[in-house]
Amino acid sequence: MTTTTAPVQTPPQTGAAPGRGPAVARQVVSYVVAVFLAFVVAGIVIAVLGHNPLSAYRAIVTTSFKSGFGLVETVHKWVPLVLLALAFTIPLAAGKYNIGGEGQLLVGATASTAAGILLADLPLPVLLPLVLVCGVLAGAVFAWVAAWLMDRFGINEILSTVLLNFVSFGIVDYVASEVWSDPAAGHPTTIPIGQGGLLPQVGRPAMHLGVLLAVLVTVAVVVVMRRSVPGYELRAVGANSRAAQVHGIRIGRVAVGSLVVGGALAGLAGAIEVAGVHGKLIEGMQSNYLLLGIIIGLIARGNALAVPFVALGIAVLEVGSSAMQRTAGVPSEMVLIVEALILLFLLFSDVVGARLGRSSR
């Protein structure tokens, strides 16, 4: 007579995954160490140049928080930075590199300006959504060009997005110098858009409501990336495109979609700059947002949840750089050195961690 033993059922685990806590702790430590070392090295450079590092860092840290104006300026700087960083991070999750955020921002700003000028007589409830939607669509279409070339002809998206940036420069120059030029500006600038196309301002000093829109978009991106089927497909394609294809994921569609969504976010950044900050199209309004967006995306290690916090830190540095130059005499470009050093030390920590992991096996 044979006796059978019922299989032992293990209750489902409801706690955190084993090892996740230490992994998060290691990441936090790596960020803290990278920032600390970056400021130490930059401080040495500042001292060698004959300036006081403590005065320079005090100016950077306090400018954004010691007055309402500094806080508003920092938040306004955060908006394009976080949107450009997400425009880079989303395609990065699929293994693609969107280096065209600058061009997509400018094309979005151009389309928003066109809508705001041509339809200037419309009321705010009609014109403002049109201005924002035109910017989003223009950025998405501009990114779609590079995505289509990649999907149809196999042209590397890095090359096409970089070259399209130069196309956008020509578009902005033509529109601001020939089509709707403001002769009194003394610089390639368009005439202002209609009052109904401007974002409402709140508080004193005034903060435009594009900040709230950027927060909502950022939350939506994080939720979609972490809690939805498209987000899962995006991460699957980036992790192993061949395995994703075997399991029925259309990797071409996912790659194209990621670039188009990234372009839409960059276009939204351009629309908010027009409707919330400048009220017009200005040649050079993109500043160094592309470079900073890429740096933010890489410092965040492609994690959409970390992007807004890294972007805030970079915004504080950028706003404080001018104060550092005024009060401590340190060139504002030193902030770029700090940002680059943070990224380099993070990459170095990844290399060291990978080697230590291999040696311990």
mmCIF file of C-alpha atoms in Angstrom, residues 85-250:
data_model
loop_
_atom_site.group_PDB
_atom_site.id
_atom_site.type_symbol
_atom_site.label_atom_id
_atom_site.label_comp_id
_atom_site.label_asym_id
_atom_site.label_seq_id
_atom_site.Cartn_x
_atom_site.Cartn_y
_atom_site.Cartn_z
ATOM 1 C CA ALA A 85 15.376 64.299 -19.078
ATOM 2 C CA LEU A 86 12.232 62.169 -19.456
ATOM 3 C CA ALA A 87 12.423 62.678 -23.240
ATOM 4 C CA PHE A 88 15.844 61.031 -23.027
ATOM 5 C CA THR A 89 15.002 58.449 -20.347
ATOM 6 C CA ILE A 90 11.921 56.900 -21.994
ATOM 7 C CA PRO A 91 13.700 55.855 -25.227
ATOM 8 C CA LEU A 92 16.700 54.835 -23.110
ATOM 9 C CA ALA A 93 14.514 52.243 -21.389
ATOM 10 C CA ALA A 94 14.036 50.639 -24.819
ATOM 11 C CA GLY A 95 17.743 50.835 -25.619
ATOM 12 C CA LYS A 96 17.381 53.907 -27.856
ATOM 13 C CA TYR A 97 19.078 57.279 -27.540
ATOM 14 C CA ASN A 98 17.115 60.449 -28.160
ATOM 15 C CA ILE A 99 19.751 63.139 -28.602
ATOM 16 C CA GLY A 100 17.248 65.391 -30.349
ATOM 17 C CA GLY A 101 15.469 66.859 -27.341
ATOM 18 C CA GLU A 102 16.867 70.284 -28.177
ATOM 19 C CA GLY A 103 15.410 70.255 -31.681
ATOM 20 C CA GLN A 104 12.102 68.824 -30.485
ATOM 21 C CA LEU A 105 11.842 71.557 -27.851
ATOM 22 C CA LEU A 106 12.521 74.260 -30.442
ATOM 23 C CA VAL A 107 10.068 72.859 -32.976
ATOM 24 C CA GLY A 108 7.446 72.567 -30.240
ATOM 25 C CA ALA A 109 8.119 76.156 -29.223
ATOM 26 C CA THR A 110 7.847 77.261 -32.864
ATOM 27 C CA ALA A 111 4.511 75.516 -33.359
ATOM 28 C CA SER A 112 3.176 76.957 -30.101
ATOM 29 C CA THR A 113 4.261 80.433 -31.131
ATOM 30 C CA ALA A 114 2.610 80.039 -34.528
ATOM 31 C CA ALA A 115 -0.671 79.007 -32.911
ATOM 32 C CA GLY A 116 -0.439 81.815 -30.376
ATOM 33 C CA ILE A 117 0.148 84.467 -33.053
ATOM 34 C CA LEU A 118 -2.220 83.257 -35.775
ATOM 35 C CA LEU A 119 -5.076 82.691 -33.321
ATOM 36 C CA ALA A 120 -4.228 85.526 -30.946
ATOM 37 C CA ASP A 121 -7.835 86.724 -30.648
ATOM 38 C CA LEU A 122 -9.133 83.462 -29.186
ATOM 39 C CA PRO A 123 -9.963 83.374 -25.450
ATOM 40 C CA LEU A 124 -7.711 81.620 -22.945
ATOM 41 C CA PRO A 125 -9.844 78.446 -22.544
ATOM 42 C CA VAL A 126 -9.445 77.823 -26.280
ATOM 43 C CA LEU A 127 -6.057 79.284 -27.176
ATOM 44 C CA LEU A 128 -3.970 77.985 -24.286
ATOM 45 C CA PRO A 129 -4.823 74.297 -24.899
ATOM 46 C CA LEU A 130 -4.157 74.846 -28.618
ATOM 47 C CA VAL A 131 -0.745 76.365 -27.871
ATOM 48 C CA LEU A 132 0.231 73.438 -25.644
ATOM 49 C CA VAL A 133 -1.166 70.731 -27.939
ATOM 50 C CA CYS A 134 0.566 72.226 -30.990
ATOM 51 C CA GLY A 135 3.867 72.087 -29.131
ATOM 52 C CA VAL A 136 3.337 68.463 -28.104
ATOM 53 C CA LEU A 137 2.327 67.374 -31.614
ATOM 54 C CA ALA A 138 5.188 69.228 -33.285
ATOM 55 C CA GLY A 139 7.750 67.639 -30.971
ATOM 56 C CA ALA A 140 6.230 64.192 -31.515
ATOM 57 C CA VAL A 141 6.235 64.553 -35.303
ATOM 58 C CA PHE A 142 9.811 65.817 -35.314
ATOM 59 C CA ALA A 143 10.926 62.810 -33.267
ATOM 60 C CA TRP A 144 8.840 60.505 -35.488
ATOM 61 C CA VAL A 145 11.005 61.480 -38.465
ATOM 62 C CA ALA A 146 14.076 60.028 -36.754
ATOM 63 C CA ALA A 147 12.079 57.036 -35.495
ATOM 64 C CA TRP A 148 10.749 56.306 -38.998
ATOM 65 C CA LEU A 149 14.243 56.520 -40.515
ATOM 66 C CA MET A 150 15.456 54.097 -37.846
ATOM 67 C CA ASP A 151 12.608 51.630 -38.314
ATOM 68 C CA ARG A 152 12.378 51.823 -42.114
ATOM 69 C CA PHE A 153 15.996 52.180 -43.199
ATOM 70 C CA GLY A 154 17.977 51.205 -40.105
ATOM 71 C CA ILE A 155 19.501 54.675 -39.723
ATOM 72 C CA ASN A 156 20.983 55.114 -36.267
ATOM 73 C CA GLU A 157 18.702 57.293 -34.148
ATOM 74 C CA ILE A 158 21.670 59.042 -32.531
ATOM 75 C CA LEU A 159 22.823 60.362 -35.896
ATOM 76 C CA SER A 160 19.373 61.386 -37.126
ATOM 77 C CA THR A 161 18.260 63.094 -33.912
ATOM 78 C CA VAL A 162 21.514 65.057 -33.675
ATOM 79 C CA LEU A 163 21.245 66.231 -37.294
ATOM 80 C CA LEU A 164 17.591 67.168 -36.858
ATOM 81 C CA ASN A 165 18.680 69.537 -34.090
ATOM 82 C CA PHE A 166 20.414 71.643 -36.742
ATOM 83 C CA VAL A 167 17.272 71.612 -38.866
ATOM 84 C CA SER A 168 15.369 73.061 -35.914
ATOM 85 C CA PHE A 169 17.948 75.850 -35.572
ATOM 86 C CA GLY A 170 17.221 76.888 -39.137
ATOM 87 C CA ILE A 171 13.463 76.758 -38.558
ATOM 88 C CA VAL A 172 13.692 78.975 -35.472
ATOM 89 C CA ASP A 173 16.006 81.428 -37.197
ATOM 90 C CA TYR A 174 13.674 81.724 -40.193
ATOM 91 C CA VAL A 175 10.504 82.136 -38.139
ATOM 92 C CA ALA A 176 12.061 84.595 -35.684
ATOM 93 C CA SER A 177 13.888 86.619 -38.358
ATOM 94 C CA GLU A 178 11.545 86.540 -41.348
ATOM 95 C CA VAL A 179 8.012 85.375 -40.592
ATOM 96 C CA TRP A 180 6.982 87.089 -37.331
ATOM 97 C CA SER A 181 10.106 89.070 -36.535
ATOM 98 C CA ASP A 182 10.033 91.735 -33.840
ATOM 99 C CA PRO A 183 12.207 94.535 -35.284
ATOM 100 C CA ALA A 184 12.545 96.220 -31.896
ATOM 101 C CA ALA A 185 14.084 93.180 -30.203
ATOM 102 C CA GLY A 186 17.629 93.497 -31.606
ATOM 103 C CA HIS A 187 17.844 89.670 -31.652
ATOM 104 C CA PRO A 188 15.986 87.009 -33.666
ATOM 105 C CA THR A 189 12.693 87.110 -31.746
ATOM 106 C CA THR A 190 9.057 86.882 -32.747
ATOM 107 C CA ILE A 191 6.267 89.200 -31.764
ATOM 108 C CA PRO A 192 4.411 88.089 -28.593
ATOM 109 C CA ILE A 193 1.664 85.494 -28.728
ATOM 110 C CA GLY A 194 -1.912 86.386 -27.783
ATOM 111 C CA GLN A 195 -2.732 86.927 -24.119
ATOM 112 C CA GLY A 196 -5.041 83.930 -24.188
ATOM 113 C CA GLY A 197 -2.081 81.670 -24.948
ATOM 114 C CA LEU A 198 -0.154 82.554 -21.798
ATOM 115 C CA LEU A 199 -0.143 80.236 -18.799
ATOM 116 C CA PRO A 200 -1.825 81.704 -15.694
ATOM 117 C CA GLN A 201 0.491 82.960 -12.966
ATOM 118 C CA VAL A 202 0.014 82.340 -9.263
ATOM 119 C CA GLY A 203 1.678 83.713 -6.130
ATOM 120 C CA ARG A 204 4.210 86.470 -5.544
ATOM 121 C CA PRO A 205 6.688 86.283 -7.126
ATOM 122 C CA ALA A 206 4.628 84.809 -9.941
ATOM 123 C CA MET A 207 4.955 81.135 -10.816
ATOM 124 C CA HIS A 208 3.325 79.867 -14.007
ATOM 125 C CA LEU A 209 1.016 76.846 -13.875
ATOM 126 C CA GLY A 210 3.218 74.964 -16.303
ATOM 127 C CA VAL A 211 4.971 73.765 -13.157
ATOM 128 C CA LEU A 212 1.830 71.918 -12.089
ATOM 129 C CA LEU A 213 1.431 70.513 -15.592
ATOM 130 C CA ALA A 214 5.018 69.246 -15.542
ATOM 131 C CA VAL A 215 4.426 67.583 -12.158
ATOM 132 C CA LEU A 216 1.302 65.814 -13.456
ATOM 133 C CA VAL A 217 3.091 64.665 -16.612
ATOM 134 C CA THR A 218 6.033 63.389 -14.579
ATOM 135 C CA VAL A 219 3.758 61.395 -12.261
ATOM 136 C CA ALA A 220 1.920 59.948 -15.263
ATOM 137 C CA VAL A 221 5.201 58.898 -16.900
ATOM 138 C CA VAL A 222 6.413 57.209 -13.721
ATOM 139 C CA VAL A 223 3.123 55.320 -13.285
ATOM 140 C CA VAL A 224 3.044 54.199 -16.924
ATOM 141 C CA MET A 225 6.695 53.140 -16.873
ATOM 142 C CA ARG A 226 6.339 51.097 -13.672
ATOM 143 C CA ARG A 227 2.688 49.957 -13.547
ATOM 144 C CA SER A 228 1.421 49.427 -17.107
ATOM 145 C CA VAL A 229 1.726 46.980 -19.980
ATOM 146 C CA PRO A 230 3.407 49.524 -22.310
ATOM 147 C CA GLY A 231 5.927 50.276 -19.575
ATOM 148 C CA TYR A 232 6.642 46.565 -19.140
ATOM 149 C CA GLU A 233 7.097 46.126 -22.887
ATOM 150 C CA LEU A 234 9.439 49.102 -22.955
ATOM 151 C CA ARG A 235 11.632 47.650 -20.217
ATOM 152 C CA ALA A 236 11.500 44.184 -21.775
ATOM 153 C CA VAL A 237 12.728 45.463 -25.129
ATOM 154 C CA GLY A 238 15.523 47.380 -23.444
ATOM 155 C CA ALA A 239 16.569 44.401 -21.325
ATOM 156 C CA ASN A 240 16.561 41.799 -24.124
ATOM 157 C CA SER A 241 15.012 42.705 -27.450
ATOM 158 C CA ARG A 242 15.333 39.203 -28.890
ATOM 159 C CA ALA A 243 13.578 37.576 -25.938
ATOM 160 C CA ALA A 244 10.898 40.270 -26.050
ATOM 161 C CA GLN A 245 10.295 39.549 -29.736
ATOM 162 C CA VAL A 246 10.038 35.820 -29.070
ATOM 163 C CA HIS A 247 7.320 36.545 -26.514
ATOM 164 C CA GLY A 248 5.288 38.521 -29.021
ATOM 165 C CA ILE A 249 6.352 42.089 -28.303
ATOM 166 C CA ARG A 250 6.692 44.175 -31.456
#
